[in-house]
Amino acid sequence: MAKIVAGIGTSHVPSIGVAYDQGRQEEPDWKPLFDGYGPVKEWLKEIQPDIAIVVYNDHGCDFFFDKYPTFAVGAAETYPVGDEGWGRRPLPDFPGDADFSWHLCNSLVYDEFDITVCQEMEVEHGFMVPMHLCWDHDDGWPVQVVPVAVNVIQHPLPTAARCWKLGQAIRRAAESYGKDRKVVILGTGGMSHQLNGARFGYLNSQFDNDFLDKIESDPAALTAMTHQQIMEEAGAEAVELIMWLTMRGAIEGPVRQVHRHYYAPMTTGMGLIALEAAS
Amino acid sequence: MAEQVDKSRPIANTKVFTDEETRRGYRLNKFAMSLCKPQNRDAFKENEEAFLAASDLTEVEKQLIRDRDWRAIMDEYGGNIYMIMKIGAVIGQGLYQIGAHQRGQTYEQFLDTRNASGAR
Ligand SMILES: [Fe+2]
């Protein structure tokens, strides 16, 4: 079976990618953010997962509003770096594990999650920023990936509770896989931010820190939140945080916190939490 | 049907990207999405008027782009920020410039409100 050994919740702010590509990690205003990922990188080197399931949203790279899937799962051997409108970033393409992905897709659909299966999928900042924050890749990516895209940008969005249940279904799928694999799941996006209207730049660090507490110790409380509540308290675009619940649903039960970090320099609360299944 | 977006409780100074917004903004957002293709970015940069003329935008929408009127695009015409950013990128205005305009501030004024504005 494939075992989900760890979960990571992380922001995926695009400006992090730009700073990274420009080698600005040591600049005073960026350093706290990049340093915050050091312990997670080290920990991942120790546990050496085979597969990373990355729950993210496409911000207009491979999907547009002509047909925008609520849930889409990658089922390819490779995922190319997409062009979001500012050129292809200098990152290697991402290796997939199509056998595992197809098992996941079969299992999810028969478990009543009617996902869109993607045999070609270009990935973008929502997926890539967490990847390069968590893994070095000078010799190529050390894990195989499964992109799981969630609609968190065009309402109606799936509910927080639905995202949690997707995580539970991902776990059931993994556990019924025929080969032994070590899996880590990443829930990405947020934290508090708003990018539209005169409320642009709205941040709520208290909300973010409370969310970091609860994602670890009381995720059920978060699954009860409506999109309206999240948007009122943390900004319209903070609703992306529902994707962290997919991560947590996949490692439901007691967890051990490995690392936690928070930094809010500009317009987005940049949060990070790493959890290990406490078995 | 349990309500997830409560339209009776509008959030001040906020557009929630609902059915109304995505229908209203469809042409503008689709135009922006086309800029994921480098040849379209090149064509836009080379001759903005010709590129706008070849689009299916209405005259009003074309004028919003000529005016770089991000506030109106977002508040009144259904712009989705993730799409509209692609127009900004071709023009040379980033997310924070678009944001400052939406707030009715200069870029510098907006940066002064941030915790660590070097992280941009
Ligand atoms: Fe995002």
mmCIF file of C-alpha atoms and ligand atoms in Angstrom:
data_model
loop_
_atom_site.group_PDB
_atom_site.id
_atom_site.type_symbol
_atom_site.label_atom_id
_atom_site.label_comp_id
_atom_site.label_asym_id
_atom_site.label_seq_id
_atom_site.Cartn_x
_atom_site.Cartn_y
_atom_site.Cartn_z
ATOM 1 C CA MET A 1 0.000 0.000 0.000
ATOM 2 C CA ALA A 2 0.928 3.639 -0.287
ATOM 3 C CA LYS A 3 1.111 5.350 3.065
ATOM 4 C CA ILE A 4 0.536 9.041 3.559
ATOM 5 C CA VAL A 5 3.244 9.809 6.075
ATOM 6 C CA ALA A 6 3.129 13.554 6.199
ATOM 7 C CA GLY A 7 1.178 16.658 5.316
ATOM 8 C CA ILE A 8 2.348 20.165 4.585
ATOM 9 C CA GLY A 9 0.239 23.304 4.476
ATOM 10 C CA THR A 10 1.909 26.178 2.638
ATOM 11 C CA SER A 11 1.205 29.411 0.819
ATOM 12 C CA HIS A 12 2.016 29.553 -2.887
ATOM 13 C CA VAL A 13 2.391 33.296 -3.510
ATOM 14 C CA PRO A 14 3.713 33.975 -7.049
ATOM 15 C CA SER A 15 6.132 36.737 -5.970
ATOM 16 C CA ILE A 16 8.068 34.057 -4.042
ATOM 17 C CA GLY A 17 8.755 32.389 -7.377
ATOM 18 C CA VAL A 18 10.014 35.614 -8.918
ATOM 19 C CA ALA A 19 12.298 36.311 -5.931
ATOM 20 C CA TYR A 20 13.549 32.721 -6.108
ATOM 21 C CA ASP A 21 14.347 32.910 -9.818
ATOM 22 C CA GLN A 22 16.189 36.190 -9.247
ATOM 23 C CA GLY A 23 18.258 34.675 -6.419
ATOM 24 C CA ARG A 24 17.029 37.168 -3.817
ATOM 25 C CA GLN A 25 16.733 34.664 -0.944
ATOM 26 C CA GLU A 26 19.271 36.526 1.212
ATOM 27 C CA GLU A 27 17.699 39.980 0.885
ATOM 28 C CA PRO A 28 16.534 41.163 4.318
ATOM 29 C CA ASP A 29 12.836 41.306 3.465
ATOM 30 C CA TRP A 30 12.861 37.908 1.748
ATOM 31 C CA LYS A 31 15.223 35.986 4.008
ATOM 32 C CA PRO A 32 12.689 35.213 6.765
ATOM 33 C CA LEU A 33 10.413 33.548 4.237
ATOM 34 C CA PHE A 34 13.050 31.344 2.609
ATOM 35 C CA ASP A 35 14.728 30.506 5.915
ATOM 36 C CA GLY A 36 11.359 29.373 7.215
ATOM 37 C CA TYR A 37 11.432 26.421 4.810
ATOM 38 C CA GLY A 38 14.900 25.173 5.811
ATOM 39 C CA PRO A 39 13.726 22.737 8.503
ATOM 40 C CA VAL A 40 11.062 21.309 6.190
ATOM 41 C CA LYS A 41 13.597 20.728 3.432
ATOM 42 C CA GLU A 42 15.868 18.883 5.866
ATOM 43 C CA TRP A 43 12.987 16.810 7.245
ATOM 44 C CA LEU A 44 11.882 15.813 3.737
ATOM 45 C CA LYS A 45 15.444 14.681 2.970
ATOM 46 C CA GLU A 46 15.201 12.409 6.012
ATOM 47 C CA ILE A 47 11.814 10.877 5.293
ATOM 48 C CA GLN A 48 12.414 10.655 1.516
ATOM 49 C CA PRO A 49 8.870 10.371 0.195
ATOM 50 C CA ASP A 50 8.387 8.688 -3.190
ATOM 51 C CA ILE A 51 5.342 10.704 -4.168
ATOM 52 C CA ALA A 52 4.089 14.234 -3.473
ATOM 53 C CA ILE A 53 0.401 14.918 -3.981
ATOM 54 C CA VAL A 54 0.074 18.676 -4.446
ATOM 55 C CA VAL A 55 -3.356 20.216 -3.926
ATOM 56 C CA TYR A 56 -3.365 23.621 -5.613
ATOM 57 C CA ASN A 57 -5.385 25.827 -7.888
ATOM 58 C CA ASP A 58 -4.755 26.903 -11.445
ATOM 59 C CA HIS A 59 -4.794 30.719 -11.719
ATOM 60 C CA GLY A 60 -5.326 30.814 -15.468
ATOM 61 C CA CYS A 61 -2.474 28.711 -16.850
ATOM 62 C CA ASP A 62 -3.859 25.419 -18.110
ATOM 63 C CA PHE A 63 -7.505 26.103 -17.227
ATOM 64 C CA PHE A 64 -9.776 28.990 -18.093
ATOM 65 C CA PHE A 65 -13.390 29.831 -17.310
ATOM 66 C CA ASP A 66 -14.594 28.267 -20.566
ATOM 67 C CA LYS A 67 -14.363 24.974 -18.667
ATOM 68 C CA TYR A 68 -13.013 25.189 -15.168
ATOM 69 C CA PRO A 69 -13.021 21.854 -13.334
ATOM 70 C CA THR A 70 -14.006 21.715 -9.676
ATOM 71 C CA PHE A 71 -11.482 18.945 -9.055
ATOM 72 C CA ALA A 72 -8.863 17.823 -11.592
ATOM 73 C CA VAL A 73 -6.209 15.157 -11.059
ATOM 74 C CA GLY A 74 -3.046 14.709 -13.104
ATOM 75 C CA ALA A 75 -2.478 11.272 -14.641
ATOM 76 C CA ALA A 76 0.700 11.751 -16.651
ATOM 77 C CA GLU A 77 4.341 10.665 -16.595
ATOM 78 C CA THR A 78 5.468 14.278 -16.761
ATOM 79 C CA TYR A 79 4.026 17.725 -16.037
ATOM 80 C CA PRO A 80 5.567 20.587 -17.985
ATOM 81 C CA VAL A 81 6.184 24.005 -16.485
ATOM 82 C CA GLY A 82 3.448 26.262 -17.871
ATOM 83 C CA ASP A 83 3.489 29.877 -19.081
ATOM 84 C CA GLU A 84 1.210 32.067 -16.964
ATOM 85 C CA GLY A 85 1.803 35.175 -19.016
ATOM 86 C CA TRP A 86 5.352 36.051 -18.020
ATOM 87 C CA GLY A 87 7.297 33.248 -19.692
ATOM 88 C CA ARG A 88 8.390 29.789 -18.673
ATOM 89 C CA ARG A 89 10.231 29.694 -15.380
ATOM 90 C CA PRO A 90 13.698 28.064 -15.336
ATOM 91 C CA LEU A 91 12.609 24.940 -13.455
ATOM 92 C CA PRO A 92 12.791 21.335 -14.612
ATOM 93 C CA ASP A 93 9.521 19.686 -15.644
ATOM 94 C CA PHE A 94 7.951 17.516 -12.970
ATOM 95 C CA PRO A 95 8.016 13.701 -13.093
ATOM 96 C CA GLY A 96 4.709 11.948 -12.514
ATOM 97 C CA ASP A 97 3.746 8.408 -11.602
ATOM 98 C CA ALA A 98 0.905 7.655 -13.983
ATOM 99 C CA ASP A 99 0.253 4.214 -12.458
ATOM 100 C CA PHE A 100 -0.306 5.703 -9.037
ATOM 101 C CA SER A 101 -2.322 8.601 -10.488
ATOM 102 C CA TRP A 102 -4.645 6.278 -12.401
ATOM 103 C CA HIS A 103 -5.167 4.187 -9.312
ATOM 104 C CA LEU A 104 -6.018 7.376 -7.435
ATOM 105 C CA CYS A 105 -8.452 8.467 -10.168
ATOM 106 C CA ASN A 106 -10.194 5.097 -10.311
ATOM 107 C CA SER A 107 -10.521 4.987 -6.571
ATOM 108 C CA LEU A 108 -11.754 8.574 -6.242
ATOM 109 C CA VAL A 109 -14.455 8.214 -8.885
ATOM 110 C CA TYR A 110 -15.775 4.944 -7.451
ATOM 111 C CA ASP A 111 -15.652 6.681 -4.081
ATOM 112 C CA GLU A 112 -18.051 9.270 -5.601
ATOM 113 C CA PHE A 113 -15.547 12.046 -6.338
ATOM 114 C CA ASP A 114 -16.249 12.845 -9.991
ATOM 115 C CA ILE A 115 -12.904 14.370 -10.831
ATOM 116 C CA THR A 116 -11.557 15.446 -14.216
ATOM 117 C CA VAL A 117 -8.709 13.113 -15.226
ATOM 118 C CA CYS A 118 -5.868 15.003 -16.955
ATOM 119 C CA GLN A 119 -3.395 13.113 -19.137
ATOM 120 C CA GLU A 120 -1.770 16.406 -20.023
ATOM 121 C CA MET A 121 -1.418 19.133 -17.469
ATOM 122 C CA GLU A 122 0.834 22.180 -17.347
ATOM 123 C CA VAL A 123 1.622 23.318 -13.844
ATOM 124 C CA GLU A 124 1.978 26.864 -12.550
ATOM 125 C CA HIS A 125 2.879 28.902 -9.470
ATOM 126 C CA GLY A 126 0.203 27.373 -7.244
ATOM 127 C CA PHE A 127 1.929 24.035 -7.738
ATOM 128 C CA MET A 128 5.528 25.064 -8.371
ATOM 129 C CA VAL A 129 6.218 27.540 -5.570
ATOM 130 C CA PRO A 130 5.539 24.953 -2.840
ATOM 131 C CA MET A 131 7.657 22.419 -4.743
ATOM 132 C CA HIS A 132 10.761 24.574 -4.986
ATOM 133 C CA LEU A 133 10.343 25.833 -1.433
ATOM 134 C CA CYS A 134 10.307 22.266 -0.116
ATOM 135 C CA TRP A 135 12.730 20.431 -2.434
ATOM 136 C CA ASP A 136 16.071 21.176 -4.042
ATOM 137 C CA HIS A 137 16.103 20.127 -7.657
ATOM 138 C CA ASP A 138 19.584 20.697 -9.072
ATOM 139 C CA ASP A 139 19.627 17.092 -10.268
ATOM 140 C CA GLY A 140 15.918 17.037 -11.095
ATOM 141 C CA TRP A 141 13.031 16.654 -8.673
ATOM 142 C CA PRO A 142 13.593 13.951 -6.038
ATOM 143 C CA VAL A 143 9.891 13.002 -5.873
ATOM 144 C CA GLN A 144 7.221 12.040 -8.331
ATOM 145 C CA VAL A 145 4.180 14.286 -8.222
ATOM 146 C CA VAL A 146 0.424 14.175 -8.545
ATOM 147 C CA PRO A 147 -1.132 17.583 -9.205
ATOM 148 C CA VAL A 148 -4.644 17.913 -7.778
ATOM 149 C CA ALA A 149 -6.274 21.147 -8.944
ATOM 150 C CA VAL A 150 -9.243 22.591 -7.050
ATOM 151 C CA ASN A 151 -11.502 25.420 -8.161
ATOM 152 C CA VAL A 152 -11.052 28.093 -5.531
ATOM 153 C CA ILE A 153 -11.358 31.075 -7.874
ATOM 154 C CA GLN A 154 -14.743 30.967 -9.636
ATOM 155 C CA HIS A 155 -17.732 30.492 -7.341
ATOM 156 C CA PRO A 156 -19.457 28.145 -6.708
ATOM 157 C CA LEU A 157 -16.429 26.545 -5.054
ATOM 158 C CA PRO A 158 -16.469 23.175 -3.348
ATOM 159 C CA THR A 159 -17.207 23.549 0.347
ATOM 160 C CA ALA A 160 -14.524 23.307 3.018
ATOM 161 C CA ALA A 161 -16.116 20.062 4.200
ATOM 162 C CA ARG A 162 -15.997 18.668 0.648
ATOM 163 C CA CYS A 163 -12.293 19.453 0.404
ATOM 164 C CA TRP A 164 -11.741 17.624 3.694
ATOM 165 C CA LYS A 165 -13.646 14.593 2.404
ATOM 166 C CA LEU A 166 -11.544 14.623 -0.748
ATOM 167 C CA GLY A 167 -8.518 14.250 1.492
ATOM 168 C CA GLN A 168 -10.117 11.290 3.254
ATOM 169 C CA ALA A 169 -10.849 9.702 -0.140
ATOM 170 C CA ILE A 170 -7.255 10.302 -1.267
ATOM 171 C CA ARG A 171 -6.077 8.459 1.820
ATOM 172 C CA ARG A 172 -8.386 5.504 1.131
ATOM 173 C CA ALA A 173 -7.099 5.432 -2.440
ATOM 174 C CA ALA A 174 -3.473 5.466 -1.340
ATOM 175 C CA GLU A 175 -4.013 2.691 1.173
ATOM 176 C CA SER A 176 -5.526 0.435 -1.469
ATOM 177 C CA TYR A 177 -2.578 0.852 -3.865
ATOM 178 C CA GLY A 178 -0.804 -2.378 -4.793
ATOM 179 C CA LYS A 179 2.753 -1.097 -4.433
ATOM 180 C CA ASP A 180 4.549 0.225 -1.376
ATOM 181 C CA ARG A 181 5.007 3.959 -1.637
ATOM 182 C CA LYS A 182 5.703 6.733 0.833
ATOM 183 C CA VAL A 183 3.477 9.717 0.134
ATOM 184 C CA VAL A 184 3.479 13.308 1.349
ATOM 185 C CA ILE A 185 0.523 15.567 0.621
ATOM 186 C CA LEU A 186 0.703 19.338 0.282
ATOM 187 C CA GLY A 187 -2.275 21.641 0.735
ATOM 188 C CA THR A 188 -1.413 25.027 -0.719
ATOM 189 C CA GLY A 189 -2.690 28.590 -1.007
ATOM 190 C CA GLY A 190 -3.574 31.551 1.201
ATOM 191 C CA MET A 191 -3.272 32.523 3.878
ATOM 192 C CA SER A 192 -5.199 35.769 4.433
ATOM 193 C CA HIS A 193 -5.178 38.026 1.392
ATOM 194 C CA GLN A 194 -7.398 40.019 -0.896
ATOM 195 C CA LEU A 195 -6.445 41.107 -4.390
ATOM 196 C CA ASN A 196 -9.607 42.810 -5.622
ATOM 197 C CA GLY A 197 -11.395 46.048 -4.832
ATOM 198 C CA ALA A 198 -10.406 48.839 -2.470
ATOM 199 C CA ARG A 199 -9.846 46.167 0.188
ATOM 200 C CA PHE A 200 -6.782 45.031 -1.810
ATOM 201 C CA GLY A 201 -3.955 44.160 0.563
ATOM 202 C CA TYR A 202 -6.185 43.172 3.475
ATOM 203 C CA LEU A 203 -4.369 40.858 5.896
ATOM 204 C CA ASN A 204 -5.450 39.172 9.125
ATOM 205 C CA SER A 205 -2.479 37.635 10.913
ATOM 206 C CA GLN A 206 -4.589 36.680 13.900
ATOM 207 C CA PHE A 207 -6.910 34.655 11.676
ATOM 208 C CA ASP A 208 -3.896 33.024 10.025
ATOM 209 C CA ASN A 209 -2.285 31.994 13.284
ATOM 210 C CA ASP A 210 -5.567 30.668 14.566
ATOM 211 C CA PHE A 211 -5.941 28.679 11.339
ATOM 212 C CA LEU A 212 -2.436 27.258 11.831
ATOM 213 C CA ASP A 213 -3.424 26.190 15.350
ATOM 214 C CA LYS A 214 -6.648 24.575 14.216
ATOM 215 C CA ILE A 215 -5.336 22.821 11.129
ATOM 216 C CA GLU A 216 -3.173 20.888 13.566
ATOM 217 C CA SER A 217 -5.422 20.412 16.580
ATOM 218 C CA ASP A 218 -9.032 21.022 15.552
ATOM 219 C CA PRO A 219 -9.480 20.754 11.776
ATOM 220 C CA ALA A 220 -13.163 19.854 12.180
ATOM 221 C CA ALA A 221 -13.788 23.439 13.290
ATOM 222 C CA LEU A 222 -12.331 24.663 10.004
ATOM 223 C CA THR A 223 -14.460 22.341 7.875
ATOM 224 C CA ALA A 224 -17.537 24.067 9.307
ATOM 225 C CA MET A 225 -16.541 27.466 7.918
ATOM 226 C CA THR A 226 -18.444 28.839 4.945
ATOM 227 C CA HIS A 227 -16.685 30.633 2.112
ATOM 228 C CA GLN A 228 -18.446 33.789 3.286
ATOM 229 C CA GLN A 229 -16.893 33.515 6.754
ATOM 230 C CA ILE A 230 -13.402 32.933 5.401
ATOM 231 C CA MET A 231 -13.707 35.821 2.932
ATOM 232 C CA GLU A 232 -15.096 38.226 5.536
ATOM 233 C CA GLU A 233 -12.427 37.422 8.090
ATOM 234 C CA ALA A 234 -9.389 36.820 5.927
ATOM 235 C CA GLY A 235 -10.043 38.391 2.505
ATOM 236 C CA ALA A 236 -11.761 37.174 -0.652
ATOM 237 C CA GLU A 237 -8.736 35.269 -1.969
ATOM 238 C CA ALA A 238 -8.052 33.614 1.402
ATOM 239 C CA VAL A 239 -10.729 31.105 0.500
ATOM 240 C CA GLU A 240 -7.870 29.135 -1.096
ATOM 241 C CA LEU A 241 -7.215 27.859 2.424
ATOM 242 C CA ILE A 242 -9.894 25.219 1.969
ATOM 243 C CA MET A 243 -7.237 23.278 0.059
ATOM 244 C CA TRP A 244 -5.276 22.827 3.303
ATOM 245 C CA LEU A 245 -8.231 20.780 4.523
ATOM 246 C CA THR A 246 -7.706 18.231 1.763
ATOM 247 C CA MET A 247 -4.189 17.782 3.085
ATOM 248 C CA ARG A 248 -5.433 17.435 6.659
ATOM 249 C CA GLY A 249 -8.255 15.074 5.691
ATOM 250 C CA ALA A 250 -5.651 12.796 4.136
ATOM 251 C CA ILE A 251 -3.742 12.576 7.437
ATOM 252 C CA GLU A 252 -6.814 12.605 9.628
ATOM 253 C CA GLY A 253 -6.133 11.651 13.216
ATOM 254 C CA PRO A 254 -3.390 12.615 15.621
ATOM 255 C CA VAL A 255 -0.385 14.371 14.117
ATOM 256 C CA ARG A 256 2.936 15.624 15.334
ATOM 257 C CA GLN A 257 3.954 19.112 14.322
ATOM 258 C CA VAL A 258 7.390 19.112 12.770
ATOM 259 C CA HIS A 259 7.621 22.792 11.907
ATOM 260 C CA ARG A 260 5.542 25.931 11.688
ATOM 261 C CA HIS A 261 6.324 29.354 10.257
ATOM 262 C CA TYR A 262 4.512 32.586 9.466
ATOM 263 C CA TYR A 263 5.536 35.800 7.727
ATOM 264 C CA ALA A 264 3.380 38.559 6.251
ATOM 265 C CA PRO A 265 5.578 41.071 4.442
ATOM 266 C CA MET A 266 3.341 42.400 1.672
ATOM 267 C CA THR A 267 -0.227 41.414 0.841
ATOM 268 C CA THR A 268 -0.459 37.745 1.805
ATOM 269 C CA GLY A 269 -0.014 35.872 5.047
ATOM 270 C CA MET A 270 2.665 33.352 4.113
ATOM 271 C CA GLY A 271 2.111 30.348 6.331
ATOM 272 C CA LEU A 272 3.750 26.967 6.630
ATOM 273 C CA ILE A 273 2.983 23.933 8.739
ATOM 274 C CA ALA A 274 4.506 20.466 8.505
ATOM 275 C CA LEU A 275 2.693 17.569 10.152
ATOM 276 C CA GLU A 276 3.664 13.956 10.552
ATOM 277 C CA ALA A 277 1.115 11.215 11.107
ATOM 278 C CA ALA A 278 1.595 10.238 14.776
ATOM 279 C CA SER A 279 1.277 6.485 14.383
ATOM 280 C CA MET B 1 -28.947 24.408 -0.783
ATOM 281 C CA ALA B 2 -26.639 25.676 1.947
ATOM 282 C CA GLU B 3 -25.418 29.151 1.076
ATOM 283 C CA GLN B 4 -21.667 29.526 0.916
ATOM 284 C CA VAL B 5 -21.700 33.084 -0.416
ATOM 285 C CA ASP B 6 -24.242 35.259 1.367
ATOM 286 C CA LYS B 7 -25.318 37.870 -1.174
ATOM 287 C CA SER B 8 -27.348 39.617 1.515
ATOM 288 C CA ARG B 9 -24.072 40.367 3.322
ATOM 289 C CA PRO B 10 -21.850 42.062 0.752
ATOM 290 C CA ILE B 11 -18.284 42.503 1.980
ATOM 291 C CA ALA B 12 -17.261 46.154 1.823
ATOM 292 C CA ASN B 13 -14.884 47.105 -1.008
ATOM 293 C CA THR B 14 -14.854 43.521 -2.242
ATOM 294 C CA LYS B 15 -15.901 41.689 -5.378
ATOM 295 C CA VAL B 16 -16.554 38.009 -4.891
ATOM 296 C CA PHE B 17 -15.977 36.277 -8.221
ATOM 297 C CA THR B 18 -19.415 34.722 -8.587
ATOM 298 C CA ASP B 19 -21.558 33.800 -11.570
ATOM 299 C CA GLU B 20 -22.469 37.447 -12.181
ATOM 300 C CA GLU B 21 -18.842 38.552 -12.240
ATOM 301 C CA THR B 22 -17.523 35.750 -14.427
ATOM 302 C CA ARG B 23 -20.324 36.257 -16.951
ATOM 303 C CA ARG B 24 -19.829 40.032 -17.003
ATOM 304 C CA GLY B 25 -16.051 39.759 -17.302
ATOM 305 C CA TYR B 26 -15.825 36.833 -19.680
ATOM 306 C CA ARG B 27 -14.509 38.706 -22.733
ATOM 307 C CA LEU B 28 -11.958 40.725 -20.746
ATOM 308 C CA ASN B 29 -10.730 37.697 -18.837
ATOM 309 C CA LYS B 30 -10.492 35.614 -22.007
ATOM 310 C CA PHE B 31 -8.541 38.399 -23.694
ATOM 311 C CA ALA B 32 -6.157 38.429 -20.716
ATOM 312 C CA MET B 33 -5.814 34.642 -20.791
ATOM 313 C CA SER B 34 -4.717 34.821 -24.439
ATOM 314 C CA LEU B 35 -1.553 36.570 -23.180
ATOM 315 C CA CYS B 36 -0.264 33.254 -21.837
ATOM 316 C CA LYS B 37 0.900 32.760 -25.438
ATOM 317 C CA PRO B 38 4.183 34.577 -26.134
ATOM 318 C CA GLN B 39 3.163 35.452 -29.696
ATOM 319 C CA ASN B 40 0.133 37.324 -28.358
ATOM 320 C CA ARG B 41 2.272 39.184 -25.838
ATOM 321 C CA ASP B 42 4.627 40.164 -28.645
ATOM 322 C CA ALA B 43 1.742 41.340 -30.820
ATOM 323 C CA PHE B 44 0.281 43.379 -27.942
ATOM 324 C CA LYS B 45 3.633 45.046 -27.231
ATOM 325 C CA GLU B 46 4.348 45.713 -30.868
ATOM 326 C CA ASN B 47 1.050 47.400 -31.639
ATOM 327 C CA GLU B 48 -1.478 47.635 -28.849
ATOM 328 C CA GLU B 49 -4.162 49.288 -31.000
ATOM 329 C CA ALA B 50 -3.951 46.629 -33.673
ATOM 330 C CA PHE B 51 -4.039 43.882 -31.070
ATOM 331 C CA LEU B 52 -7.109 45.413 -29.416
ATOM 332 C CA ALA B 53 -8.776 45.867 -32.804
ATOM 333 C CA ALA B 54 -8.307 42.186 -33.593
ATOM 334 C CA SER B 55 -9.928 41.176 -30.295
ATOM 335 C CA ASP B 56 -13.629 40.693 -29.653
ATOM 336 C CA LEU B 57 -13.650 43.247 -26.829
ATOM 337 C CA THR B 58 -16.300 45.946 -26.891
ATOM 338 C CA GLU B 59 -15.222 49.540 -27.430
ATOM 339 C CA VAL B 60 -15.813 50.224 -23.718
ATOM 340 C CA GLU B 61 -13.583 47.304 -22.716
ATOM 341 C CA LYS B 62 -10.842 48.381 -25.119
ATOM 342 C CA GLN B 63 -10.926 51.863 -23.600
ATOM 343 C CA LEU B 64 -10.576 50.410 -20.083
ATOM 344 C CA ILE B 65 -7.340 48.759 -21.191
ATOM 345 C CA ARG B 66 -6.068 51.881 -22.983
ATOM 346 C CA ASP B 67 -6.768 53.810 -19.766
ATOM 347 C CA ARG B 68 -5.136 51.119 -17.550
ATOM 348 C CA ASP B 69 -8.277 51.555 -15.468
ATOM 349 C CA TRP B 70 -7.697 48.572 -13.201
ATOM 350 C CA ARG B 71 -10.175 49.798 -10.595
ATOM 351 C CA ALA B 72 -13.071 49.880 -13.047
ATOM 352 C CA ILE B 73 -12.010 46.624 -14.703
ATOM 353 C CA MET B 74 -12.103 44.893 -11.324
ATOM 354 C CA ASP B 75 -15.002 46.690 -9.650
ATOM 355 C CA GLU B 76 -17.401 47.178 -12.541
ATOM 356 C CA TYR B 77 -16.503 44.947 -15.469
ATOM 357 C CA GLY B 78 -15.951 41.507 -13.969
ATOM 358 C CA GLY B 79 -12.178 41.350 -14.147
ATOM 359 C CA ASN B 80 -10.596 38.385 -12.393
ATOM 360 C CA ILE B 81 -7.331 39.474 -10.800
ATOM 361 C CA TYR B 82 -5.417 36.355 -11.867
ATOM 362 C CA MET B 83 -6.328 37.035 -15.491
ATOM 363 C CA ILE B 84 -6.035 40.826 -15.419
ATOM 364 C CA MET B 85 -2.481 40.495 -14.003
ATOM 365 C CA LYS B 86 -1.476 39.052 -17.372
ATOM 366 C CA ILE B 87 -2.471 42.314 -19.093
ATOM 367 C CA GLY B 88 -0.568 44.240 -16.435
ATOM 368 C CA ALA B 89 2.528 42.114 -17.032
ATOM 369 C CA VAL B 90 2.593 42.938 -20.750
ATOM 370 C CA ILE B 91 2.109 46.637 -20.019
ATOM 371 C CA GLY B 92 4.744 46.627 -17.260
ATOM 372 C CA GLN B 93 2.452 47.045 -14.265
ATOM 373 C CA GLY B 94 2.607 44.332 -11.637
ATOM 374 C CA LEU B 95 0.049 43.114 -9.137
ATOM 375 C CA TYR B 96 0.954 45.754 -6.575
ATOM 376 C CA GLN B 97 0.545 48.602 -9.045
ATOM 377 C CA ILE B 98 -2.843 47.212 -10.023
ATOM 378 C CA GLY B 99 -3.673 46.924 -6.331
ATOM 379 C CA ALA B 100 -2.615 50.468 -5.517
ATOM 380 C CA HIS B 101 -4.885 51.731 -8.290
ATOM 381 C CA GLN B 102 -7.789 49.737 -6.914
ATOM 382 C CA ARG B 103 -7.166 51.330 -3.510
ATOM 383 C CA GLY B 104 -7.025 54.803 -5.032
ATOM 384 C CA GLN B 105 -3.399 55.270 -4.007
ATOM 385 C CA THR B 106 -0.084 55.817 -5.716
ATOM 386 C CA TYR B 107 2.260 52.838 -5.803
ATOM 387 C CA GLU B 108 4.526 54.520 -3.250
ATOM 388 C CA GLN B 109 1.631 55.280 -0.909
ATOM 389 C CA PHE B 110 0.542 51.661 -1.077
ATOM 390 C CA LEU B 111 4.047 50.315 -0.416
ATOM 391 C CA ASP B 112 4.224 52.500 2.695
ATOM 392 C CA THR B 113 1.303 50.542 4.159
ATOM 393 C CA ARG B 114 3.177 47.205 3.990
ATOM 394 C CA ASN B 115 5.193 45.436 6.691
ATOM 395 C CA ALA B 116 8.290 44.661 4.588
ATOM 396 C CA SER B 117 7.899 46.101 1.126
ATOM 397 C CA GLY B 118 11.279 44.826 -0.046
ATOM 398 C CA ALA B 119 9.593 41.421 -0.381
ATOM 399 C CA ARG B 120 8.010 42.254 -3.711
HETATM 400 FE FE FE C 1 -3.368 31.158 -5.212
#
